[in-house]
Amino acid sequence: MNIRRIPSGGEFENRIGYCRAVVAGGFVHVAGTVGQGDGVADQCRAALEIIGNALNEAGASFADVVRVTYMLPDRTEFAPCWPILSETFGQNPPAATMIECGLIDPKYRIEIEVTALLPETPNT
């Protein structure tokens, strides 16, 4: 099985020892991703942009996401993200879980992790 790693250059990747995404076994596994911004909605949008870039580099999109996990230090801040998430996943909603937990830095209000099925390419 081939494994392809997709780094994004995030500050924690080298410090902790991981990469943004791994393509393996027909799936794209995108690591928990935080985004910059003043509030949870801005951070949600920024995290989704980073995730979207990783999916795109892997050859997938949000339409291919089959599983998503949302992690927030305060579950009451999840509702402002719902319209953003609904718009992002549109007609292709994945299975989802929301977990209330501490994040790596208190400035982060949401972390998002996804798994996508890599689209099959036609034989040439």
PDB file of C-alpha atoms in Angstrom:
ATOM      1  CA  MET A   1       0.000   0.000   0.000  1.00  0.00           C
ATOM      2  CA  ASN A   2       1.254   3.464  -0.889  1.00  0.00           C
ATOM      3  CA  ILE A   3       1.168   6.166   1.747  1.00  0.00           C
ATOM      4  CA  ARG A   4       1.419   9.843   0.837  1.00  0.00           C
ATOM      5  CA  ARG A   5       1.920  12.520   3.477  1.00  0.00           C
ATOM      6  CA  ILE A   6       0.733  16.095   2.924  1.00  0.00           C
ATOM      7  CA  PRO A   7       2.265  18.671   5.294  1.00  0.00           C
ATOM      8  CA  SER A   8       0.842  22.172   5.581  1.00  0.00           C
ATOM      9  CA  GLY A   9       3.690  23.842   7.446  1.00  0.00           C
ATOM     10  CA  GLY A  10       1.582  24.470  10.559  1.00  0.00           C
ATOM     11  CA  GLU A  11       3.489  25.450  13.695  1.00  0.00           C
ATOM     12  CA  PHE A  12       2.740  22.207  15.554  1.00  0.00           C
ATOM     13  CA  GLU A  13       3.547  19.734  12.754  1.00  0.00           C
ATOM     14  CA  ASN A  14       7.309  19.630  13.331  1.00  0.00           C
ATOM     15  CA  ARG A  15       7.086  20.236  17.071  1.00  0.00           C
ATOM     16  CA  ILE A  16       4.719  17.330  17.656  1.00  0.00           C
ATOM     17  CA  GLY A  17       5.605  15.058  14.737  1.00  0.00           C
ATOM     18  CA  TYR A  18       2.589  14.802  12.432  1.00  0.00           C
ATOM     19  CA  CYS A  19       1.434  16.091   9.067  1.00  0.00           C
ATOM     20  CA  ARG A  20      -1.795  17.745   7.991  1.00  0.00           C
ATOM     21  CA  ALA A  21      -3.049  14.825   5.920  1.00  0.00           C
ATOM     22  CA  VAL A  22      -2.187  11.249   5.033  1.00  0.00           C
ATOM     23  CA  VAL A  23      -3.489   9.484   1.938  1.00  0.00           C
ATOM     24  CA  ALA A  24      -3.633   5.720   2.499  1.00  0.00           C
ATOM     25  CA  GLY A  25      -5.900   2.804   1.718  1.00  0.00           C
ATOM     26  CA  GLY A  26      -8.199   4.867  -0.482  1.00  0.00           C
ATOM     27  CA  PHE A  27      -8.827   7.446   2.235  1.00  0.00           C
ATOM     28  CA  VAL A  28      -7.595  10.933   3.061  1.00  0.00           C
ATOM     29  CA  HIS A  29      -7.100  11.356   6.800  1.00  0.00           C
ATOM     30  CA  VAL A  30      -6.867  15.037   7.757  1.00  0.00           C
ATOM     31  CA  ALA A  31      -5.445  15.751  11.206  1.00  0.00           C
ATOM     32  CA  GLY A  32      -7.266  17.847  13.769  1.00  0.00           C
ATOM     33  CA  THR A  33      -7.049  21.380  12.426  1.00  0.00           C
ATOM     34  CA  VAL A  34      -7.442  24.739  14.142  1.00  0.00           C
ATOM     35  CA  GLY A  35      -7.676  28.126  12.493  1.00  0.00           C
ATOM     36  CA  GLN A  36      -6.807  31.668  13.439  1.00  0.00           C
ATOM     37  CA  GLY A  37      -9.453  34.269  14.193  1.00  0.00           C
ATOM     38  CA  ASP A  38     -11.106  36.307  16.910  1.00  0.00           C
ATOM     39  CA  GLY A  39     -14.085  34.045  17.512  1.00  0.00           C
ATOM     40  CA  VAL A  40     -15.273  30.516  16.992  1.00  0.00           C
ATOM     41  CA  ALA A  41     -16.944  31.262  13.629  1.00  0.00           C
ATOM     42  CA  ASP A  42     -13.788  32.875  12.206  1.00  0.00           C
ATOM     43  CA  GLN A  43     -11.659  30.009  13.493  1.00  0.00           C
ATOM     44  CA  CYS A  44     -14.104  27.483  12.041  1.00  0.00           C
ATOM     45  CA  ARG A  45     -13.893  29.099   8.588  1.00  0.00           C
ATOM     46  CA  ALA A  46     -10.097  29.273   8.773  1.00  0.00           C
ATOM     47  CA  ALA A  47      -9.789  25.617   9.844  1.00  0.00           C
ATOM     48  CA  LEU A  48     -12.085  24.550   6.997  1.00  0.00           C
ATOM     49  CA  GLU A  49      -9.943  26.491   4.525  1.00  0.00           C
ATOM     50  CA  ILE A  50      -6.821  24.626   5.697  1.00  0.00           C
ATOM     51  CA  ILE A  51      -8.688  21.304   5.529  1.00  0.00           C
ATOM     52  CA  GLY A  52     -10.042  22.138   2.068  1.00  0.00           C
ATOM     53  CA  ASN A  53      -6.511  22.853   0.840  1.00  0.00           C
ATOM     54  CA  ALA A  54      -5.289  19.487   2.172  1.00  0.00           C
ATOM     55  CA  LEU A  55      -8.226  17.646   0.611  1.00  0.00           C
ATOM     56  CA  ASN A  56      -7.622  19.399  -2.704  1.00  0.00           C
ATOM     57  CA  GLU A  57      -3.925  18.508  -2.679  1.00  0.00           C
ATOM     58  CA  ALA A  58      -4.889  14.883  -2.007  1.00  0.00           C
ATOM     59  CA  GLY A  59      -7.349  14.883  -4.921  1.00  0.00           C
ATOM     60  CA  ALA A  60     -10.535  15.045  -2.855  1.00  0.00           C
ATOM     61  CA  SER A  61     -13.072  17.645  -1.721  1.00  0.00           C
ATOM     62  CA  PHE A  62     -15.574  18.257   1.062  1.00  0.00           C
ATOM     63  CA  ALA A  63     -18.085  16.227  -0.995  1.00  0.00           C
ATOM     64  CA  ASP A  64     -15.867  13.173  -0.348  1.00  0.00           C
ATOM     65  CA  VAL A  65     -15.747  13.567   3.447  1.00  0.00           C
ATOM     66  CA  VAL A  66     -17.339  10.565   5.184  1.00  0.00           C
ATOM     67  CA  ARG A  67     -16.497  11.393   8.811  1.00  0.00           C
ATOM     68  CA  VAL A  68     -15.915  14.618  10.742  1.00  0.00           C
ATOM     69  CA  THR A  69     -15.100  15.254  14.389  1.00  0.00           C
ATOM     70  CA  TYR A  70     -15.533  18.674  15.976  1.00  0.00           C
ATOM     71  CA  MET A  71     -13.713  19.417  19.219  1.00  0.00           C
ATOM     72  CA  LEU A  72     -14.537  22.507  21.249  1.00  0.00           C
ATOM     73  CA  PRO A  73     -13.573  23.576  24.768  1.00  0.00           C
ATOM     74  CA  ASP A  74     -17.089  25.030  25.196  1.00  0.00           C
ATOM     75  CA  ARG A  75     -19.977  23.141  23.572  1.00  0.00           C
ATOM     76  CA  THR A  76     -22.168  26.261  23.738  1.00  0.00           C
ATOM     77  CA  GLU A  77     -19.951  27.812  21.038  1.00  0.00           C
ATOM     78  CA  PHE A  78     -20.807  25.091  18.517  1.00  0.00           C
ATOM     79  CA  ALA A  79     -24.121  26.580  17.321  1.00  0.00           C
ATOM     80  CA  PRO A  80     -22.528  29.635  15.615  1.00  0.00           C
ATOM     81  CA  CYS A  81     -20.568  27.176  13.436  1.00  0.00           C
ATOM     82  CA  TRP A  82     -23.607  25.236  12.216  1.00  0.00           C
ATOM     83  CA  PRO A  83     -24.436  27.485   9.232  1.00  0.00           C
ATOM     84  CA  ILE A  84     -20.771  27.438   8.137  1.00  0.00           C
ATOM     85  CA  LEU A  85     -20.611  23.648   8.392  1.00  0.00           C
ATOM     86  CA  SER A  86     -23.942  23.200   6.629  1.00  0.00           C
ATOM     87  CA  GLU A  87     -22.739  25.404   3.774  1.00  0.00           C
ATOM     88  CA  THR A  88     -19.410  23.572   3.569  1.00  0.00           C
ATOM     89  CA  PHE A  89     -20.815  20.059   3.434  1.00  0.00           C
ATOM     90  CA  GLY A  90     -24.013  20.986   1.567  1.00  0.00           C
ATOM     91  CA  GLN A  91     -25.753  18.022   0.012  1.00  0.00           C
ATOM     92  CA  ASN A  92     -23.004  15.617   1.159  1.00  0.00           C
ATOM     93  CA  PRO A  93     -23.171  15.601   4.964  1.00  0.00           C
ATOM     94  CA  PRO A  94     -20.699  13.243   6.650  1.00  0.00           C
ATOM     95  CA  ALA A  95     -21.170  11.228   9.824  1.00  0.00           C
ATOM     96  CA  ALA A  96     -20.247  13.629  12.627  1.00  0.00           C
ATOM     97  CA  THR A  97     -19.290  13.779  16.287  1.00  0.00           C
ATOM     98  CA  MET A  98     -18.839  16.822  18.533  1.00  0.00           C
ATOM     99  CA  ILE A  99     -16.614  16.483  21.605  1.00  0.00           C
ATOM    100  CA  GLU A 100     -16.199  19.018  24.394  1.00  0.00           C
ATOM    101  CA  CYS A 101     -12.544  18.981  25.463  1.00  0.00           C
ATOM    102  CA  GLY A 102      -9.476  21.092  26.070  1.00  0.00           C
ATOM    103  CA  LEU A 103      -7.439  22.085  23.016  1.00  0.00           C
ATOM    104  CA  ILE A 104      -3.671  22.582  22.668  1.00  0.00           C
ATOM    105  CA  ASP A 105      -3.914  26.330  23.374  1.00  0.00           C
ATOM    106  CA  PRO A 106      -6.767  28.214  25.109  1.00  0.00           C
ATOM    107  CA  LYS A 107      -6.924  30.711  22.218  1.00  0.00           C
ATOM    108  CA  TYR A 108      -8.384  27.985  19.991  1.00  0.00           C
ATOM    109  CA  ARG A 109     -12.172  27.630  20.082  1.00  0.00           C
ATOM    110  CA  ILE A 110     -12.656  24.728  17.621  1.00  0.00           C
ATOM    111  CA  GLU A 111     -10.607  21.915  16.116  1.00  0.00           C
ATOM    112  CA  ILE A 112     -11.884  19.897  13.149  1.00  0.00           C
ATOM    113  CA  GLU A 113     -10.717  16.479  11.910  1.00  0.00           C
ATOM    114  CA  VAL A 114     -12.013  14.768   8.758  1.00  0.00           C
ATOM    115  CA  THR A 115     -11.716  11.522   6.850  1.00  0.00           C
ATOM    116  CA  ALA A 116     -12.568  11.485   3.137  1.00  0.00           C
ATOM    117  CA  LEU A 117     -12.893   8.692   0.618  1.00  0.00           C
ATOM    118  CA  LEU A 118     -10.419   9.342  -2.185  1.00  0.00           C
ATOM    119  CA  PRO A 119     -12.338   9.472  -5.478  1.00  0.00           C
ATOM    120  CA  GLU A 120     -11.451   6.714  -7.893  1.00  0.00           C
ATOM    121  CA  THR A 121      -9.735   7.817 -11.052  1.00  0.00           C
ATOM    122  CA  PRO A 122     -10.769   6.132 -14.286  1.00  0.00           C
ATOM    123  CA  ASN A 123      -8.258   3.753 -15.839  1.00  0.00           C
ATOM    124  CA  THR A 124      -6.435   5.308 -18.750  1.00  0.00           C
TER     125      THR A 124
END
